[in-house]
CSV table of C-alpha atoms and ligand atoms in Angstrom, one decimal:
chain,number,residue,atom,x,y,z
A,1,UNK,CA,-155.0,41.7,-7.4
A,2,UNK,CA,-154.9,43.4,-4.1
A,3,UNK,CA,-155.3,47.0,-3.1
A,4,UNK,CA,-152.3,48.9,-1.5
A,5,UNK,CA,-153.4,47.9,2.1
A,6,UNK,CA,-153.0,44.3,1.5
A,7,UNK,CA,-150.3,42.5,3.7
A,8,UNK,CA,-147.3,40.8,2.3
A,9,UNK,CA,-147.9,37.7,0.3
A,10,UNK,CA,-147.0,34.4,1.9
A,11,UNK,CA,-144.1,33.9,-0.2
A,12,UNK,CA,-142.6,37.3,0.8
A,13,UNK,CA,-141.4,38.6,3.9
A,14,UNK,CA,-141.9,35.9,6.1
A,15,UNK,CA,-138.7,34.9,7.5
A,16,UNK,CA,-139.6,32.7,10.3
A,17,UNK,CA,-142.6,30.3,9.3
A,18,UNK,CA,-144.7,29.4,12.2
A,19,UNK,CA,-143.9,25.7,11.7
A,20,UNK,CA,-143.6,23.1,8.9
A,21,UNK,CA,-147.4,23.0,8.5
A,22,UNK,CA,-147.6,26.6,7.4
A,23,UNK,CA,-144.7,26.8,4.8
A,24,UNK,CA,-145.3,29.5,2.2
A,25,UNK,CA,-147.4,28.0,-0.5
A,26,UNK,CA,-144.8,28.7,-3.3
A,27,UNK,CA,-146.4,26.4,-5.8
A,28,UNK,CA,-149.9,28.2,-5.6
A,29,UNK,CA,-151.3,30.4,-8.5
A,30,UNK,CA,-153.5,32.1,-6.0
A,31,UNK,CA,-151.9,34.7,-3.6
A,32,UNK,CA,-152.2,34.3,0.1
A,33,UNK,CA,-151.8,37.4,2.4
A,34,UNK,CA,-150.7,37.1,5.9
A,35,UNK,CA,-151.7,39.6,8.5
A,36,UNK,CA,-154.2,41.1,6.2
A,37,UNK,CA,-156.3,44.0,7.7
A,38,UNK,CA,-160.0,43.5,7.1
A,39,UNK,CA,-161.2,46.9,8.1
A,40,UNK,CA,-162.2,48.1,4.6
A,41,UNK,CA,-163.6,44.7,3.9
A,42,UNK,CA,-166.7,44.7,6.2
A,43,UNK,CA,-169.5,47.3,6.1
A,44,UNK,CA,-168.9,47.6,10.1
A,45,UNK,CA,-165.4,48.4,9.4
A,46,UNK,CA,-164.3,47.1,12.7
A,47,UNK,CA,-160.6,47.0,13.3
A,48,UNK,CA,-159.3,43.5,12.3
A,49,UNK,CA,-156.6,41.4,10.8
A,50,UNK,CA,-157.0,38.0,9.4
A,51,UNK,CA,-153.9,35.6,9.9
A,52,UNK,CA,-154.2,34.7,6.2
A,53,UNK,CA,-156.5,36.1,3.5
A,54,UNK,CA,-157.1,35.3,-0.2
A,55,UNK,CA,-159.7,35.9,-2.9
A,56,UNK,CA,-161.2,33.1,-4.9
A,57,UNK,CA,-162.6,34.4,-8.4
A,58,UNK,CA,-163.1,30.9,-9.8
A,59,UNK,CA,-164.0,27.2,-8.5
A,60,UNK,CA,-160.5,26.2,-9.3
A,61,UNK,CA,-158.8,29.0,-7.1
A,62,UNK,CA,-161.5,28.0,-4.4
A,63,UNK,CA,-160.4,24.4,-4.5
A,64,UNK,CA,-156.7,25.4,-4.5
A,65,UNK,CA,-157.3,27.6,-1.5
A,66,UNK,CA,-159.2,24.9,0.3
A,67,UNK,CA,-156.6,22.2,-0.5
A,68,UNK,CA,-153.9,24.7,1.0
A,69,UNK,CA,-155.7,25.4,4.2
A,70,UNK,CA,-156.4,21.7,4.8
A,71,UNK,CA,-152.8,20.9,4.4
A,72,UNK,CA,-151.7,23.6,6.7
A,73,UNK,CA,-154.4,23.1,9.3
A,74,UNK,CA,-155.7,26.5,8.9
A,75,UNK,CA,-159.5,26.9,9.7
A,76,UNK,CA,-161.3,28.7,6.6
A,77,UNK,CA,-163.7,31.5,7.0
A,78,UNK,CA,-165.7,33.0,3.9
A,79,UNK,CA,-166.5,36.5,3.2
A,80,UNK,CA,-168.5,38.1,0.6
A,81,UNK,CA,-168.9,42.0,0.6
A,82,UNK,CA,-168.5,41.7,4.6
A,83,UNK,CA,-172.2,43.4,4.7
A,84,UNK,CA,-173.4,41.1,7.6
A,85,UNK,CA,-169.9,40.3,9.5
A,86,UNK,CA,-168.4,41.5,12.6
A,87,UNK,CA,-164.7,41.0,12.5
A,88,UNK,CA,-162.7,40.4,15.7
A,89,UNK,CA,-159.4,42.1,16.3
A,90,UNK,CA,-157.6,38.9,15.4
A,91,UNK,CA,-159.2,36.4,12.9
A,92,UNK,CA,-157.3,33.2,13.0
A,93,UNK,CA,-157.1,31.0,9.9
A,94,UNK,CA,-157.6,31.7,6.2
A,95,UNK,CA,-160.2,34.2,5.3
A,96,UNK,CA,-161.3,33.6,1.6
A,97,UNK,CA,-163.3,36.3,0.0
A,98,UNK,CA,-165.6,34.7,-2.6
A,99,UNK,CA,-165.2,36.9,-5.8
A,100,UNK,CA,-166.7,34.7,-8.5
A,101,UNK,CA,-168.4,36.7,-10.8
A,102,UNK,CA,-170.7,36.2,-14.0
A,103,UNK,CA,-174.4,37.0,-14.9
A,104,UNK,CA,-176.3,35.1,-17.2
A,105,UNK,CA,-180.1,35.6,-18.5
A,106,UNK,CA,-182.4,33.0,-20.1
A,107,UNK,CA,-186.2,32.9,-20.6
A,108,UNK,CA,-187.6,30.4,-18.0
A,109,UNK,CA,-190.1,27.9,-19.5
A,110,UNK,CA,-192.9,29.4,-17.8
A,111,UNK,CA,-192.5,32.7,-19.4
A,112,UNK,CA,-190.6,34.2,-16.6
A,113,UNK,CA,-186.7,35.0,-16.7
A,114,UNK,CA,-183.9,33.1,-15.0
A,115,UNK,CA,-180.5,35.0,-14.0
A,116,UNK,CA,-177.7,32.8,-13.0
A,117,UNK,CA,-175.4,35.1,-10.9
A,118,UNK,CA,-171.9,34.3,-9.5
A,119,UNK,CA,-171.7,34.4,-5.6
A,120,UNK,CA,-169.5,37.3,-5.8
A,121,UNK,CA,-171.5,39.7,-7.6
A,122,UNK,CA,-172.9,42.5,-5.7
A,123,UNK,CA,-176.7,41.6,-5.2
A,124,UNK,CA,-177.8,45.2,-5.7
A,125,UNK,CA,-176.2,45.2,-9.1
A,126,UNK,CA,-178.6,42.4,-10.1
A,127,UNK,CA,-181.5,44.3,-8.7
A,128,UNK,CA,-180.4,47.4,-10.6
A,129,UNK,CA,-179.8,45.5,-13.9
A,130,UNK,CA,-183.1,43.6,-13.8
A,131,UNK,CA,-185.2,46.7,-12.8
A,132,UNK,CA,-183.6,48.7,-15.7
A,133,UNK,CA,-184.6,45.9,-18.0
A,134,UNK,CA,-188.3,46.2,-16.6
A,135,UNK,CA,-188.2,42.8,-15.0
A,136,UNK,CA,-189.8,42.8,-11.7
A,137,UNK,CA,-189.4,40.5,-8.8
A,138,UNK,CA,-186.4,41.8,-6.9
A,139,UNK,CA,-187.4,45.5,-6.4
A,140,UNK,CA,-188.3,45.1,-2.8
A,141,UNK,CA,-184.8,44.1,-2.0
A,142,UNK,CA,-183.3,47.3,-3.6
A,143,UNK,CA,-180.2,48.6,-1.7
A,144,UNK,CA,-179.7,45.6,0.6
A,145,UNK,CA,-176.0,45.5,0.8
A,146,UNK,CA,-173.7,42.3,0.3
A,147,UNK,CA,-172.9,39.8,-2.3
A,148,UNK,CA,-175.3,37.2,-4.1
A,149,UNK,CA,-173.5,34.4,-1.9
A,150,UNK,CA,-174.1,36.3,1.4
A,151,UNK,CA,-177.9,37.1,0.3
A,152,UNK,CA,-178.2,33.3,-0.3
A,153,UNK,CA,-176.7,32.1,2.9
A,154,UNK,CA,-178.7,34.8,5.0
A,155,UNK,CA,-182.0,34.5,3.1
A,156,UNK,CA,-182.1,38.3,2.8
A,157,UNK,CA,-185.5,39.9,3.2
A,158,UNK,CA,-186.9,43.4,3.1
A,159,UNK,CA,-190.6,44.9,2.7
A,160,UNK,CA,-192.3,41.5,2.4
A,161,UNK,CA,-189.9,39.8,0.1
A,162,UNK,CA,-187.4,37.3,1.0
A,163,UNK,CA,-184.7,35.9,-1.5
A,164,UNK,CA,-185.8,32.6,-1.2
A,165,UNK,CA,-189.1,33.4,-2.9
A,166,UNK,CA,-187.1,34.4,-6.1
A,167,UNK,CA,-184.6,31.5,-6.1
A,168,UNK,CA,-185.0,28.4,-8.3
A,169,UNK,CA,-181.7,26.6,-7.2
A,170,UNK,CA,-178.3,27.3,-5.5
A,171,UNK,CA,-175.1,25.8,-6.9
A,172,UNK,CA,-172.6,25.0,-4.3
A,173,UNK,CA,-169.0,23.5,-4.0
A,174,UNK,CA,-169.4,20.6,-1.6
A,175,UNK,CA,-165.8,20.5,-0.2
A,176,UNK,CA,-166.4,17.3,2.0
A,177,UNK,CA,-167.9,15.3,-1.2
A,178,UNK,CA,-165.4,17.1,-3.5
A,179,UNK,CA,-168.1,17.8,-6.1
A,180,UNK,CA,-170.3,20.5,-7.3
A,181,UNK,CA,-174.1,20.3,-6.4
A,182,UNK,CA,-177.2,22.1,-7.4
A,183,UNK,CA,-179.4,22.6,-4.3
A,184,UNK,CA,-183.2,23.1,-4.7
A,185,UNK,CA,-184.7,25.7,-2.5
A,186,UNK,CA,-186.2,22.9,-0.4
A,187,UNK,CA,-182.8,21.3,0.2
A,188,UNK,CA,-181.5,25.1,1.2
A,189,UNK,CA,-184.1,24.7,4.1
A,190,UNK,CA,-184.9,28.6,3.8
A,191,UNK,CA,-186.7,30.3,6.8
A,192,UNK,CA,-186.5,33.9,8.2
A,193,UNK,CA,-182.8,34.9,7.9
A,194,UNK,CA,-182.0,31.2,7.7
A,195,UNK,CA,-180.6,28.5,5.2
A,196,UNK,CA,-178.9,25.2,5.7
A,197,UNK,CA,-175.8,27.1,4.9
A,198,UNK,CA,-175.6,28.6,8.4
A,199,UNK,CA,-176.0,25.3,10.2
A,200,UNK,CA,-173.6,22.5,10.7
A,201,UNK,CA,-175.5,20.4,8.1
A,202,UNK,CA,-174.2,23.0,5.7
A,203,UNK,CA,-170.7,22.8,6.7
A,204,UNK,CA,-168.3,22.4,4.0
A,205,UNK,CA,-170.9,24.0,1.3
A,206,UNK,CA,-169.8,26.9,-0.4
A,207,UNK,CA,-172.1,29.0,-2.7
A,208,UNK,CA,-170.9,29.4,-6.4
A,209,UNK,CA,-173.9,30.8,-7.9
A,210,UNK,CA,-177.6,31.3,-7.5
A,211,UNK,CA,-180.2,30.9,-10.2
A,212,UNK,CA,-182.9,33.4,-9.8
A,213,UNK,CA,-186.3,33.1,-11.3
A,214,UNK,CA,-188.2,36.2,-12.0
A,215,UNK,CA,-191.9,35.9,-12.6
A,216,UNK,CA,-193.6,36.2,-16.0
A,217,UNK,CA,-196.5,38.1,-14.5
A,218,UNK,CA,-195.3,40.8,-12.3
A,219,UNK,CA,-197.2,42.3,-9.4
A,220,UNK,CA,-196.0,44.7,-6.8
A,221,UNK,CA,-195.6,43.4,-3.2
A,222,UNK,CA,-196.9,46.3,-1.0
A,223,UNK,CA,-198.5,46.3,2.6
A,224,UNK,CA,-195.4,47.1,4.7
A,225,UNK,CA,-196.6,50.5,6.4
A,226,UNK,CA,-193.4,52.6,5.6
A,227,UNK,CA,-193.4,51.5,1.8
A,228,UNK,CA,-197.1,52.2,1.4
A,229,UNK,CA,-196.6,55.5,2.9
A,230,UNK,CA,-193.8,56.3,0.4
A,231,UNK,CA,-195.6,55.0,-2.6
A,232,UNK,CA,-198.7,57.4,-1.5
A,233,UNK,CA,-196.4,60.3,-1.0
A,234,UNK,CA,-195.0,59.7,-4.6
A,235,UNK,CA,-198.4,59.5,-5.9
A,236,UNK,CA,-198.1,56.1,-7.6
A,237,UNK,CA,-200.9,54.3,-8.8
A,238,UNK,CA,-201.7,50.8,-10.0
A,239,UNK,CA,-200.6,52.1,-13.6
A,240,UNK,CA,-197.4,54.1,-12.6
A,241,UNK,CA,-196.1,51.7,-9.9
A,242,UNK,CA,-193.6,49.7,-12.1
A,243,UNK,CA,-190.7,47.7,-10.7
A,244,UNK,CA,-188.5,50.6,-11.2
A,245,UNK,CA,-191.0,53.0,-9.3
A,246,UNK,CA,-191.2,50.7,-6.4
A,247,UNK,CA,-187.4,50.1,-6.3
A,248,UNK,CA,-186.8,54.1,-6.1
A,249,UNK,CA,-189.6,54.1,-3.3
A,250,UNK,CA,-187.8,51.3,-1.1
A,251,UNK,CA,-184.3,53.1,-1.7
A,252,UNK,CA,-186.0,56.3,-0.4
A,253,UNK,CA,-187.3,54.4,2.6
A,254,UNK,CA,-184.2,52.5,3.4
A,255,UNK,CA,-181.9,55.5,3.0
A,256,UNK,CA,-184.0,57.5,5.4
A,257,UNK,CA,-184.1,54.7,8.0
A,258,UNK,CA,-180.6,53.1,7.6
A,259,UNK,CA,-177.1,54.5,8.0
A,260,UNK,CA,-175.1,54.6,4.9
A,261,UNK,CA,-172.1,52.2,5.8
A,262,UNK,CA,-169.8,54.4,3.9
A,263,UNK,CA,-170.3,57.0,6.4
A,264,UNK,CA,-171.3,55.0,9.7
A,265,UNK,CA,-170.2,51.5,9.9
A,266,UNK,CA,-172.9,49.1,10.6
A,267,UNK,CA,-174.3,45.7,9.4
A,268,UNK,CA,-178.0,46.5,9.1
A,269,UNK,CA,-180.4,44.9,11.7
A,270,UNK,CA,-178.0,43.5,14.6
A,271,UNK,CA,-180.4,41.1,15.8
A,272,UNK,CA,-183.2,39.0,14.1
A,273,UNK,CA,-186.8,39.8,15.2
A,274,UNK,CA,-187.7,37.3,17.9
A,275,UNK,CA,-190.4,34.8,17.7
A,276,UNK,CA,-192.2,34.0,20.8
A,277,UNK,CA,-195.5,31.9,21.8
A,278,UNK,CA,-198.7,33.4,22.1
A,279,UNK,CA,-198.8,32.8,25.8
A,280,UNK,CA,-195.7,34.8,26.3
A,281,UNK,CA,-196.8,37.5,23.8
A,282,UNK,CA,-200.0,38.0,25.9
A,283,UNK,CA,-198.2,38.1,29.0
A,284,UNK,CA,-195.9,40.9,27.5
A,285,UNK,CA,-198.9,42.8,26.0
A,286,UNK,CA,-200.5,43.1,29.2
A,287,UNK,CA,-197.4,44.8,30.8
A,288,UNK,CA,-196.3,46.7,27.8
A,289,UNK,CA,-199.5,47.9,25.7
A,290,UNK,CA,-197.3,49.7,23.1
A,291,UNK,CA,-195.3,46.5,22.2
A,292,UNK,CA,-194.9,46.0,18.5
A,293,UNK,CA,-195.5,42.6,16.9
A,294,UNK,CA,-196.7,40.7,13.8
A,295,UNK,CA,-198.9,37.5,14.0
A,296,UNK,CA,-197.4,34.4,12.3
A,297,UNK,CA,-199.3,31.1,11.7
A,298,UNK,CA,-199.2,28.3,14.1
A,299,UNK,CA,-199.8,30.5,17.4
A,300,UNK,CA,-196.5,32.2,16.9
A,301,UNK,CA,-195.6,35.8,17.4
A,302,UNK,CA,-193.0,38.0,16.0
A,303,UNK,CA,-191.7,40.8,18.0
A,304,UNK,CA,-190.1,44.0,16.7
A,305,UNK,CA,-186.5,43.7,18.4
A,306,UNK,CA,-186.2,47.5,17.7
A,307,UNK,CA,-189.1,48.2,20.0
A,308,UNK,CA,-187.6,45.9,22.8
A,309,UNK,CA,-184.2,47.5,22.4
A,310,UNK,CA,-185.8,51.0,22.5
A,311,UNK,CA,-187.9,50.1,25.6
A,312,UNK,CA,-184.7,48.7,27.2
A,313,UNK,CA,-183.2,52.2,27.0
A,314,UNK,CA,-180.6,51.6,24.4
A,315,UNK,CA,-181.4,53.8,21.6
A,316,UNK,CA,-178.6,56.2,20.8
A,317,UNK,CA,-176.5,54.5,23.6
A,318,UNK,CA,-172.8,55.1,23.4
A,319,UNK,CA,-170.2,52.3,24.4
A,320,UNK,CA,-166.6,53.7,23.5
A,321,UNK,CA,-166.6,53.5,19.8
A,322,UNK,CA,-169.5,51.4,19.3
A,323,UNK,CA,-173.1,52.6,19.8
A,324,UNK,CA,-176.9,52.3,19.0
A,325,UNK,CA,-178.0,54.2,16.0
A,326,UNK,CA,-179.9,57.0,17.3
A,327,UNK,CA,-182.5,56.9,14.6
A,328,UNK,CA,-183.0,53.1,14.8
A,329,UNK,CA,-182.6,50.8,17.7
A,330,UNK,CA,-181.9,47.6,15.9
A,331,UNK,CA,-178.9,49.0,14.3
A,332,UNK,CA,-175.5,48.7,16.1
A,333,UNK,CA,-172.8,51.2,14.6
A,334,UNK,CA,-169.2,51.7,14.5
A,335,UNK,CA,-168.5,55.3,15.6
A,336,UNK,CA,-165.0,55.4,14.6
A,337,UNK,CA,-162.3,52.9,15.5
A,338,UNK,CA,-164.4,50.3,17.2
A,339,UNK,CA,-163.2,46.8,17.5
A,340,UNK,CA,-165.6,43.9,17.0
A,341,UNK,CA,-165.0,42.9,20.9
A,342,UNK,CA,-166.4,46.3,21.7
A,343,UNK,CA,-169.3,46.0,19.3
A,344,UNK,CA,-170.1,42.4,20.9
A,345,UNK,CA,-169.9,43.6,24.4
A,346,UNK,CA,-172.6,46.4,23.5
A,347,UNK,CA,-174.5,43.6,21.9
A,348,UNK,CA,-174.2,41.4,25.1
A,349,UNK,CA,-175.4,44.3,27.3
A,350,UNK,CA,-178.4,44.7,25.1
A,351,UNK,CA,-179.1,41.0,25.2
A,352,UNK,CA,-178.9,40.8,28.9
A,353,UNK,CA,-181.2,43.7,29.6
A,354,UNK,CA,-183.8,42.5,26.9
A,355,UNK,CA,-183.9,39.1,28.7
A,356,UNK,CA,-184.1,40.6,32.1
A,357,UNK,CA,-187.1,43.0,31.1
A,358,UNK,CA,-189.0,40.9,28.6
A,359,UNK,CA,-187.7,37.3,29.1
A,360,UNK,CA,-187.0,37.3,25.1
A,361,UNK,CA,-183.8,36.1,23.8
A,362,UNK,CA,-182.3,38.3,21.1
A,363,UNK,CA,-180.3,36.5,18.4
A,364,UNK,CA,-177.6,38.1,16.4
A,365,UNK,CA,-178.1,38.2,12.7
A,366,UNK,CA,-174.4,39.2,11.6
A,367,UNK,CA,-171.6,36.6,11.4
A,368,UNK,CA,-168.6,36.9,13.9
A,369,UNK,CA,-165.5,36.4,12.1
A,370,UNK,CA,-162.7,35.6,14.8
B,1,EPU,N1,-189.3,50.6,16.2
B,1,EPU,C1,-188.9,51.0,17.3
B,1,EPU,N2,-187.7,51.6,17.5
B,1,EPU,C2,-186.9,51.9,16.8
B,1,EPU,C3,-187.1,51.7,15.0
B,1,EPU,C4,-188.2,50.7,14.9
B,1,EPU,O1,-189.7,50.7,18.2
B,1,EPU,O2,-185.9,52.7,17.0
B,1,EPU,C5,-190.3,49.7,15.8
B,1,EPU,C6,-191.3,50.3,14.9
B,1,EPU,O3,-192.6,50.1,15.3
B,1,EPU,C7,-191.3,49.8,13.6
B,1,EPU,C8,-190.8,48.3,13.8
B,1,EPU,O4,-190.0,48.5,15.2
B,1,EPU,O5,-192.7,49.6,13.1
B,1,EPU,C9,-190.0,47.6,12.9
B,1,EPU,O6,-189.1,48.5,12.3
B,1,EPU,P1,-188.7,48.4,11.0
B,1,EPU,O7,-190.0,48.7,10.1
B,1,EPU,O8,-187.4,49.3,10.6
B,1,EPU,O9,-188.2,47.0,10.6
B,1,EPU,P2,-187.1,45.8,11.4
B,1,EPU,O10,-188.1,45.0,11.9
B,1,EPU,O11,-186.3,46.7,12.3
B,1,EPU,C10,-186.8,44.4,9.4
B,1,EPU,C11,-185.6,43.7,8.8
B,1,EPU,C12,-184.8,44.7,7.9
B,1,EPU,C13,-185.7,45.1,6.8
B,1,EPU,C14,-186.9,45.8,7.5
B,1,EPU,C15,-187.9,46.1,6.3
B,1,EPU,C16,-184.9,42.2,10.4
B,1,EPU,C17,-184.1,41.8,11.5
B,1,EPU,N3,-184.8,43.2,9.9
B,1,EPU,O12,-186.5,45.5,10.1
B,1,EPU,O13,-183.6,44.0,7.4
B,1,EPU,O14,-185.0,46.1,6.0
B,1,EPU,O15,-187.7,45.0,8.2
B,1,EPU,O16,-188.5,45.0,5.7
B,1,EPU,O17,-186.0,41.3,10.1
B,1,EPU,C18,-181.5,43.6,7.9
B,1,EPU,O18,-181.7,42.3,8.1
B,1,EPU,O19,-180.3,43.8,8.0
B,1,EPU,C19,-182.4,44.4,7.7
B,1,EPU,C20,-182.2,45.8,7.5
C-alpha cells in the first residue's frame, strides 16, 4: 500500500521495541510504518519524519488504528493531502492519513444535487467532476489543494465562496462516543477558515465524508477584483459565463498568483486575514493610507495580511531554506530542503514585526504537525 519511500512496517525491522506499550501490532490488518518520512506527503515538503504512520482507507481501519494508538499511548495526528500542514522534523506519535474514498451523486429534494464525498477524495477532483457535468456551485473553489476532509476542517474559501455555503452536513467518527455522527452545518460552527473540528470541542471527531449541496438555480459569484478582471479579459458575458468558464478563469487567476507546490513548496496563505475593531482600523488608516481592508458587519474590519507583511518589508525575504514568495507576501515557501522549524522561525519574525508596526496579531492558517 505504500510508496517505496515508506519506512519499514512496525512488524519488520524493529529489534528493540521502545517498551511494552509499543509492541509491534502483529494482529493488525492495517500496516503501521515507523520512522516514516513525511516530506512528500505535504505540499510544503518540509523535511519531516513521523514516529509512526498509517493510512486509513475505511472506517474500520481508522477504528483499528485509533484503538492501537490508545493502547500504545501514541498521540494521534491526522493528515489529508498535507496541503495546509507544516510538518516539524520529528513528528511524535501516529500520523494517520485519511484515505477514505467514494463519490455518490443524487438529486436533492429542492431540485439541486447532493454529492457525498469521502474525506480522502481530492477536493479539486470533485470540483472538476461537477463542473464537467455542468453543475455549478464549486467553481470559485477551483484548484484549492487538499482533500475533502481538510477542506471541511478548514472551511476553505476563495473568490467570495466558502465551502460551508455548499455543505449540507458532515459525517464524522466520534471517537470519544464511539459512534458515527452526522453534523449539521450549524453544529460545525463554520466561520472564516474555521470549524468546530479545529477546536477543543471538536477533539476526537474525524471527518469521514461530506455531503455537498449544489444549488438548483446556479448564479455566478463574482465581485472579486482579480476574478472580475479575468472574466472581462476573457470577454465572458452573462450568456457565456458558465460554471466551466468561471472555473477556468479562477484557475488562471490562481496559477498567476500562487506558486505551484510541485515546484515551490508552500501551503497557500500562511496567515489568515486579521479582523480588527473599527477604532483600531481608523488609527492604522491615518498612519498608513494605503492599508488594504474589507468592511465586515458589526463594526469589524478585515485587513489584507499580505499588505501588512509587505509593508513590514518581508516580501521576497529569504531565511535559509525558507522564504516569503516574491510575488505574494502572504505565502511562505520552501526554497528547497527547509525544515518546519525554519519555516516557523520566519513566521515568528513576521508576526513580531507586524505586531510591533501595526499592533496586529497574525494567526497562522496551516496546522503544525510535530
Ligand atoms: N497584497 C499586497 N501584497 C502582496 C499580495 C497582496 O499588498 O504581496 C494585497 C493586495 O492589495 C490584494 C490584497 O492584499 O488586493 C489581498 O490579496 P489576495 O487577493 O491575493 O487575497 P488574500 O487575502 O491574500 C485570500 C485567501 C486565499 C484566497 C484569496 C482569493 C486568506 C488567508 N487567503 O487571499 O486563500 O485564494 O483570498 O479569495 O483568506 C488560502 O487560504 O490558502 C488561500 C490561498
